[in-house]
Amino acid sequence: MNYWLVKSEPHKYSWEKFNEDKRTFWDGVRNYQARNNLRDMREGDLVLFYHSNEGKCVVGVAKVVRESYQDPTTPDPNWVVVDLSPVETLKKPVTLEQIKNESSLKDISLIRQGRLSVMPLKAAEFDKILEMGS
DNA sequence: GCCAACGTTGGC
DNA sequence: GCCAACGTTGGC
């Protein structure tokens, strides 16, 4: 079981919309490192959902329901998507500021590599953020 | 809206 | 294969 964090701008695709849809394919990744992370996702892996720009907080947990396949929005075979479904909404969103202030989370990619939109998390980091959000 | 960070592209 | 130019992301 692996853990991940994905970013979405809420006005582009929000957690609320995701919960209405119940399932979505995660498209729009056009960065090789993020793409490689998508390809490493396995069915059942858990994924934190982060709102960038507006909110700047982790708002919920999703899970991988279909492993990577050709991005249906482009014929370019370089790009893939995965299918995700919502699992639960955090009682309290965990803000970027809280994460920055938490010493055990200072090494996560969200902070160290701000522009990456799909990143792996260690189990301890994932658990810590869930704990902060409950 | 600005700008820093950083990935990508293309000329040499 | 280096590196300057350029584009994109995302925090502020």
GROMACS .gro file of N, CA and C in nm, chain A residues 36-84:
model
  147
   36ASN      N    1   0.523   0.985  -1.363
   36ASN     CA    2   0.582   0.863  -1.310
   36ASN      C    3   0.515   0.821  -1.179
   37ASN      N    4   0.480   0.921  -1.099
   37ASN     CA    5   0.410   0.891  -0.974
   37ASN      C    6   0.272   0.832  -1.003
   38LEU      N    7   0.204   0.888  -1.101
   38LEU     CA    8   0.072   0.833  -1.138
   38LEU      C    9   0.085   0.687  -1.180
   39ARG      N   10   0.191   0.658  -1.256
   39ARG     CA   11   0.208   0.521  -1.305
   39ARG      C   12   0.239   0.423  -1.194
   40ASP      N   13   0.295   0.475  -1.084
   40ASP     CA   14   0.328   0.389  -0.971
   40ASP      C   15   0.210   0.365  -0.878
   41MET      N   16   0.099   0.432  -0.902
   41MET     CA   17  -0.017   0.413  -0.815
   41MET      C   18  -0.079   0.276  -0.841
   42ARG      N   19  -0.123   0.213  -0.732
   42ARG     CA   20  -0.187   0.082  -0.743
   42ARG      C   21  -0.327   0.091  -0.687
   43GLU      N   22  -0.414   0.008  -0.739
   43GLU     CA   23  -0.551   0.006  -0.692
   43GLU      C   24  -0.555  -0.011  -0.540
   44GLY      N   25  -0.632   0.074  -0.473
   44GLY     CA   26  -0.642   0.067  -0.328
   44GLY      C   27  -0.550   0.164  -0.255
   45ASP      N   28  -0.449   0.221  -0.325
   45ASP     CA   29  -0.364   0.321  -0.261
   45ASP      C   30  -0.447   0.442  -0.219
   46LEU      N   31  -0.405   0.504  -0.110
   46LEU     CA   32  -0.479   0.620  -0.059
   46LEU      C   33  -0.410   0.749  -0.100
   47VAL      N   34  -0.491   0.849  -0.129
   47VAL     CA   35  -0.443   0.973  -0.189
   47VAL      C   36  -0.503   1.092  -0.115
   48LEU      N   37  -0.416   1.178  -0.063
   48LEU     CA   38  -0.466   1.302  -0.004
   48LEU      C   39  -0.497   1.401  -0.115
   49PHE      N   40  -0.605   1.475  -0.095
   49PHE     CA   41  -0.652   1.571  -0.195
   49PHE      C   42  -0.624   1.711  -0.143
   50TYR      N   43  -0.539   1.785  -0.215
   50TYR     CA   44  -0.496   1.917  -0.169
   50TYR      C   45  -0.551   2.026  -0.261
   51HIS      N   46  -0.604   2.129  -0.200
   51HIS     CA   47  -0.652   2.245  -0.277
   51HIS      C   48  -0.540   2.349  -0.286
   52SER      N   49  -0.491   2.373  -0.407
   52SER     CA   50  -0.386   2.474  -0.423
   52SER      C   51  -0.449   2.609  -0.455
   53ASN      N   52  -0.369   2.713  -0.436
   53ASN     CA   53  -0.411   2.851  -0.464
   53ASN      C   54  -0.518   2.903  -0.370
   54GLU      N   55  -0.637   2.847  -0.380
   54GLU     CA   56  -0.744   2.886  -0.289
   54GLU      C   57  -0.752   2.781  -0.179
   55GLY      N   58  -0.747   2.826  -0.056
   55GLY     CA   59  -0.757   2.730   0.053
   55GLY      C   60  -0.620   2.685   0.099
   56LYS      N   61  -0.540   2.635   0.004
   56LYS     CA   62  -0.409   2.580   0.035
   56LYS      C   63  -0.417   2.483   0.153
   57CYS      N   64  -0.503   2.384   0.138
   57CYS     CA   65  -0.516   2.288   0.247
   57CYS      C   66  -0.552   2.150   0.193
   58VAL      N   67  -0.517   2.050   0.272
   58VAL     CA   68  -0.558   1.913   0.244
   58VAL      C   69  -0.703   1.900   0.291
   59VAL      N   70  -0.792   1.858   0.201
   59VAL     CA   71  -0.933   1.858   0.237
   59VAL      C   72  -0.994   1.719   0.251
   60GLY      N   73  -0.930   1.618   0.195
   60GLY     CA   74  -0.991   1.487   0.205
   60GLY      C   75  -0.900   1.374   0.159
   61VAL      N   76  -0.955   1.254   0.165
   61VAL     CA   77  -0.882   1.134   0.125
   61VAL      C   78  -0.956   1.067   0.011
   62ALA      N   79  -0.880   1.027  -0.090
   62ALA     CA   80  -0.937   0.952  -0.201
   62ALA      C   81  -0.864   0.820  -0.213
   63LYS      N   82  -0.914   0.732  -0.297
   63LYS     CA   83  -0.841   0.608  -0.322
   63LYS      C   84  -0.835   0.579  -0.470
   64VAL      N   85  -0.731   0.507  -0.507
   64VAL     CA   86  -0.713   0.470  -0.647
   64VAL      C   87  -0.808   0.355  -0.679
   65VAL      N   88  -0.895   0.374  -0.778
   65VAL     CA   89  -0.987   0.267  -0.815
   65VAL      C   90  -0.955   0.206  -0.951
   66ARG      N   91  -0.869   0.271  -1.027
   66ARG     CA   92  -0.818   0.210  -1.150
   66ARG      C   93  -0.676   0.260  -1.174
   67GLU      N   94  -0.587   0.167  -1.202
   67GLU     CA   95  -0.448   0.202  -1.222
   67GLU      C   96  -0.429   0.272  -1.356
   68SER      N   97  -0.310   0.329  -1.377
   68SER     CA   98  -0.288   0.423  -1.487
   68SER      C   99  -0.319   0.364  -1.625
   69TYR      N  100  -0.375   0.449  -1.709
   69TYR     CA  101  -0.403   0.415  -1.849
   69TYR      C  102  -0.393   0.542  -1.932
   70GLN      N  103  -0.390   0.526  -2.062
   70GLN     CA  104  -0.375   0.638  -2.154
   70GLN      C  105  -0.471   0.753  -2.123
   71ASP      N  106  -0.417   0.873  -2.112
   71ASP     CA  107  -0.499   0.992  -2.089
   71ASP      C  108  -0.598   1.010  -2.205
   72PRO      N  109  -0.729   0.998  -2.175
   72PRO     CA  110  -0.829   1.006  -2.282
   72PRO      C  111  -0.843   1.147  -2.341
   73THR      N  112  -0.782   1.246  -2.277
   73THR     CA  113  -0.796   1.383  -2.328
   73THR      C  114  -0.686   1.420  -2.426
   74THR      N  115  -0.592   1.327  -2.452
   74THR     CA  116  -0.486   1.356  -2.548
   74THR      C  117  -0.444   1.228  -2.620
   75PRO      N  118  -0.408   1.238  -2.747
   75PRO     CA  119  -0.357   1.118  -2.817
   75PRO      C  120  -0.210   1.093  -2.785
   76ASP      N  121  -0.144   1.183  -2.716
   76ASP     CA  122  -0.003   1.169  -2.685
   76ASP      C  123   0.019   1.056  -2.585
   77PRO      N  124   0.087   0.949  -2.625
   77PRO     CA  125   0.102   0.832  -2.538
   77PRO      C  126   0.191   0.856  -2.417
   78ASN      N  127   0.252   0.973  -2.407
   78ASN     CA  128   0.333   1.003  -2.289
   78ASN      C  129   0.251   1.020  -2.163
   79TRP      N  130   0.123   1.048  -2.178
   79TRP     CA  131   0.047   1.092  -2.060
   79TRP      C  132  -0.058   0.990  -2.021
   80VAL      N  133  -0.070   0.973  -1.889
   80VAL     CA  134  -0.164   0.875  -1.835
   80VAL      C  135  -0.254   0.941  -1.730
   81VAL      N  136  -0.361   0.871  -1.697
   81VAL     CA  137  -0.448   0.913  -1.587
   81VAL      C  138  -0.472   0.791  -1.498
   82VAL      N  139  -0.522   0.818  -1.377
   82VAL     CA  140  -0.574   0.711  -1.293
   82VAL      C  141  -0.717   0.749  -1.255
   83ASP      N  142  -0.796   0.651  -1.212
   83ASP     CA  143  -0.929   0.681  -1.161
   83ASP      C  144  -0.924   0.688  -1.009
   84LEU      N  145  -0.989   0.791  -0.954
   84LEU     CA  146  -0.994   0.809  -0.810
   84LEU      C  147  -1.138   0.821  -0.764
   0.00000   0.00000   0.00000
